[in-house]
XYZ file of N, CA and C in Angstrom:
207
model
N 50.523 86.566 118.737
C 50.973 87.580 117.797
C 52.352 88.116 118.197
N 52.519 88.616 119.001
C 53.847 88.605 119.949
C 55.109 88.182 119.490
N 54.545 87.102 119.656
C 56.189 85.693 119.679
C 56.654 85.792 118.204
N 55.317 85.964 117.106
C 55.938 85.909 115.940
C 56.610 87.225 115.651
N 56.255 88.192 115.944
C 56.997 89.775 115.666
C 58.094 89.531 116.306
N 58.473 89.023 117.780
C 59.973 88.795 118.185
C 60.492 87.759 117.262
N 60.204 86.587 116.729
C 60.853 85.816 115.799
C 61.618 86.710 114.565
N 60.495 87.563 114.161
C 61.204 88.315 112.917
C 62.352 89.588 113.195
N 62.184 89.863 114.416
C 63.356 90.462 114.800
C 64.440 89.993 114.686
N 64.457 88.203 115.578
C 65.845 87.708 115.656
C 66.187 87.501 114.460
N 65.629 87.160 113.175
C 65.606 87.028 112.096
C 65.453 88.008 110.935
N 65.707 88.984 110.681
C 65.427 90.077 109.612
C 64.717 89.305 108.321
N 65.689 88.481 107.770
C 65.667 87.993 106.075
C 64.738 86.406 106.348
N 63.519 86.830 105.705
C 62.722 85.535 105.772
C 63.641 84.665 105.687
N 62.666 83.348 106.204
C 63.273 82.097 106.073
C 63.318 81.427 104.778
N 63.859 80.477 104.234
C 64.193 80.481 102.760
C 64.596 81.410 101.781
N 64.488 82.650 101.914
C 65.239 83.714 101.292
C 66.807 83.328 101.047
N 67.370 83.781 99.902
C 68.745 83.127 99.514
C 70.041 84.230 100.135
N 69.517 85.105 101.148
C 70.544 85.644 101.489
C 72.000 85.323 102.367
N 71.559 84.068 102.828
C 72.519 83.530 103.572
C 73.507 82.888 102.785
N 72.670 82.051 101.493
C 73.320 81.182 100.484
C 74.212 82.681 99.998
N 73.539 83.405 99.560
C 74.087 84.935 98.882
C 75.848 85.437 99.394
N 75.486 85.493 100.811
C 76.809 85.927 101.525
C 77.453 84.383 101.804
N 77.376 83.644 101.691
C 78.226 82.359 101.560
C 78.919 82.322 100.705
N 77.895 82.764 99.371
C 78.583 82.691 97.622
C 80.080 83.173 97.983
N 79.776 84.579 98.188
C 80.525 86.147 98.376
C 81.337 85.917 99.357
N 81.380 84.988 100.411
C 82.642 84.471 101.214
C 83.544 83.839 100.363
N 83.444 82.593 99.338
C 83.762 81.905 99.236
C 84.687 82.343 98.103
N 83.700 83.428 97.466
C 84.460 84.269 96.017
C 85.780 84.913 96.419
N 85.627 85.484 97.588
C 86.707 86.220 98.464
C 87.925 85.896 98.462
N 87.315 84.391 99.399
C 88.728 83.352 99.411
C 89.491 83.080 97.976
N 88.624 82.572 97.081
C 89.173 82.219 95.959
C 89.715 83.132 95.014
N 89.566 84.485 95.318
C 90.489 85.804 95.152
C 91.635 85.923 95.646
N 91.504 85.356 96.862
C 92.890 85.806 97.715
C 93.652 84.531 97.484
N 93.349 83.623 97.129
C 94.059 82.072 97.112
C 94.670 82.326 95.895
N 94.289 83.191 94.756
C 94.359 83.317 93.227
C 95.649 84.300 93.279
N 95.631 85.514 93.912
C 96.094 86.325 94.491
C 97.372 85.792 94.860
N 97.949 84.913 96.322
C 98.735 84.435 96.715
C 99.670 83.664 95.805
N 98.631 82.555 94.995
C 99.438 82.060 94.096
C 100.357 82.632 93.524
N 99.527 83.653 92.581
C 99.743 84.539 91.446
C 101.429 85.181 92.214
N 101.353 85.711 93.053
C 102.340 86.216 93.956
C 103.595 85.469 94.158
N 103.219 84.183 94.249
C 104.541 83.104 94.998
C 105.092 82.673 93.700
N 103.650 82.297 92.439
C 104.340 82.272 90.933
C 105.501 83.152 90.455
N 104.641 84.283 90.666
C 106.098 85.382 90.109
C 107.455 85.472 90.741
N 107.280 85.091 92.031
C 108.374 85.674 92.901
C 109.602 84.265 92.358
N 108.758 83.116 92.387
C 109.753 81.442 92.095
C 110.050 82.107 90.263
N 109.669 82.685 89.297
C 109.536 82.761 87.870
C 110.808 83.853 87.787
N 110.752 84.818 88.819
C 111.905 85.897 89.229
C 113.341 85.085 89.366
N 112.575 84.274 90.672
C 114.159 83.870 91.097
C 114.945 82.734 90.711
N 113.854 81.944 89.490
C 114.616 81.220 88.446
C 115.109 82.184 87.290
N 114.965 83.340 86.720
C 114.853 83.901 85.961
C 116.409 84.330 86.461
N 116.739 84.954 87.682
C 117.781 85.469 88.288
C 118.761 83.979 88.352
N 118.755 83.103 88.332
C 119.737 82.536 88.207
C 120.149 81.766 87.011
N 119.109 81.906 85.861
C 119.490 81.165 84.850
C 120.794 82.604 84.352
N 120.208 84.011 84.508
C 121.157 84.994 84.313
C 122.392 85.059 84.777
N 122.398 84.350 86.326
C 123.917 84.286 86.734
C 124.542 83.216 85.808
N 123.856 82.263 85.492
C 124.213 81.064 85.142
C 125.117 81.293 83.843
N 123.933 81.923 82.988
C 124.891 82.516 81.840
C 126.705 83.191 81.933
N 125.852 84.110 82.738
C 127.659 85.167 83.381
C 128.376 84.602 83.523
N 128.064 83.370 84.176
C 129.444 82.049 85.292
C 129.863 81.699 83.677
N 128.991 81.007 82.859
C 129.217 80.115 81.717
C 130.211 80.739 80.507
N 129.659 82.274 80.685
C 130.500 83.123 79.467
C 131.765 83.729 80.754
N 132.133 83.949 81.683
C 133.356 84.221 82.092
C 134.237 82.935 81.857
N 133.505 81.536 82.401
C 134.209 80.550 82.143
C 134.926 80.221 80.562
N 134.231 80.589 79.590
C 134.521 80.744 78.248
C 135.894 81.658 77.869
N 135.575 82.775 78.910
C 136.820 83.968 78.455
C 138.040 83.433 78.897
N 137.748 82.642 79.961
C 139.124 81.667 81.218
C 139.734 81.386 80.281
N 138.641 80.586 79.154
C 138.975 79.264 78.365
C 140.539 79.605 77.658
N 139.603 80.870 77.000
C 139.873 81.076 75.456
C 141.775 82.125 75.884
């Protein structure tokens, strides 16, 4: 009787119970937040800093115009 009451100690959450699968899920959701996250982040920042140079690009293109004219 013993051995099995220390078993359930080392163990709280029966065996086959889905709590392990549970907090695996919830790891994995995490990551794929923060991976979503990062993207999302490095997207904007490359969408910025094409955005910032198609604008210079213009400026260069219309001063070059005023050179022209």
């Amino acid at each position: 009787m013993q051995p099995q009451r220390q078993r359930q100690r080392e163990a709280p959450h029966a065996p086959g119970s889905s709590y392990g699968a549970n907090q695996q899920k919830r790891r994995d959701e995490a990551l794929a937040r923060q991976r979503a996250s990062r993207l999302h982040r490095s997207n904007v920042a490359r969408l910025l800093h094409n955005s910032e140079n198609t604008v210079q690009e213009q400026q260069e293109a219309t001063e070059m115009s005023r050179i022209e004219e």
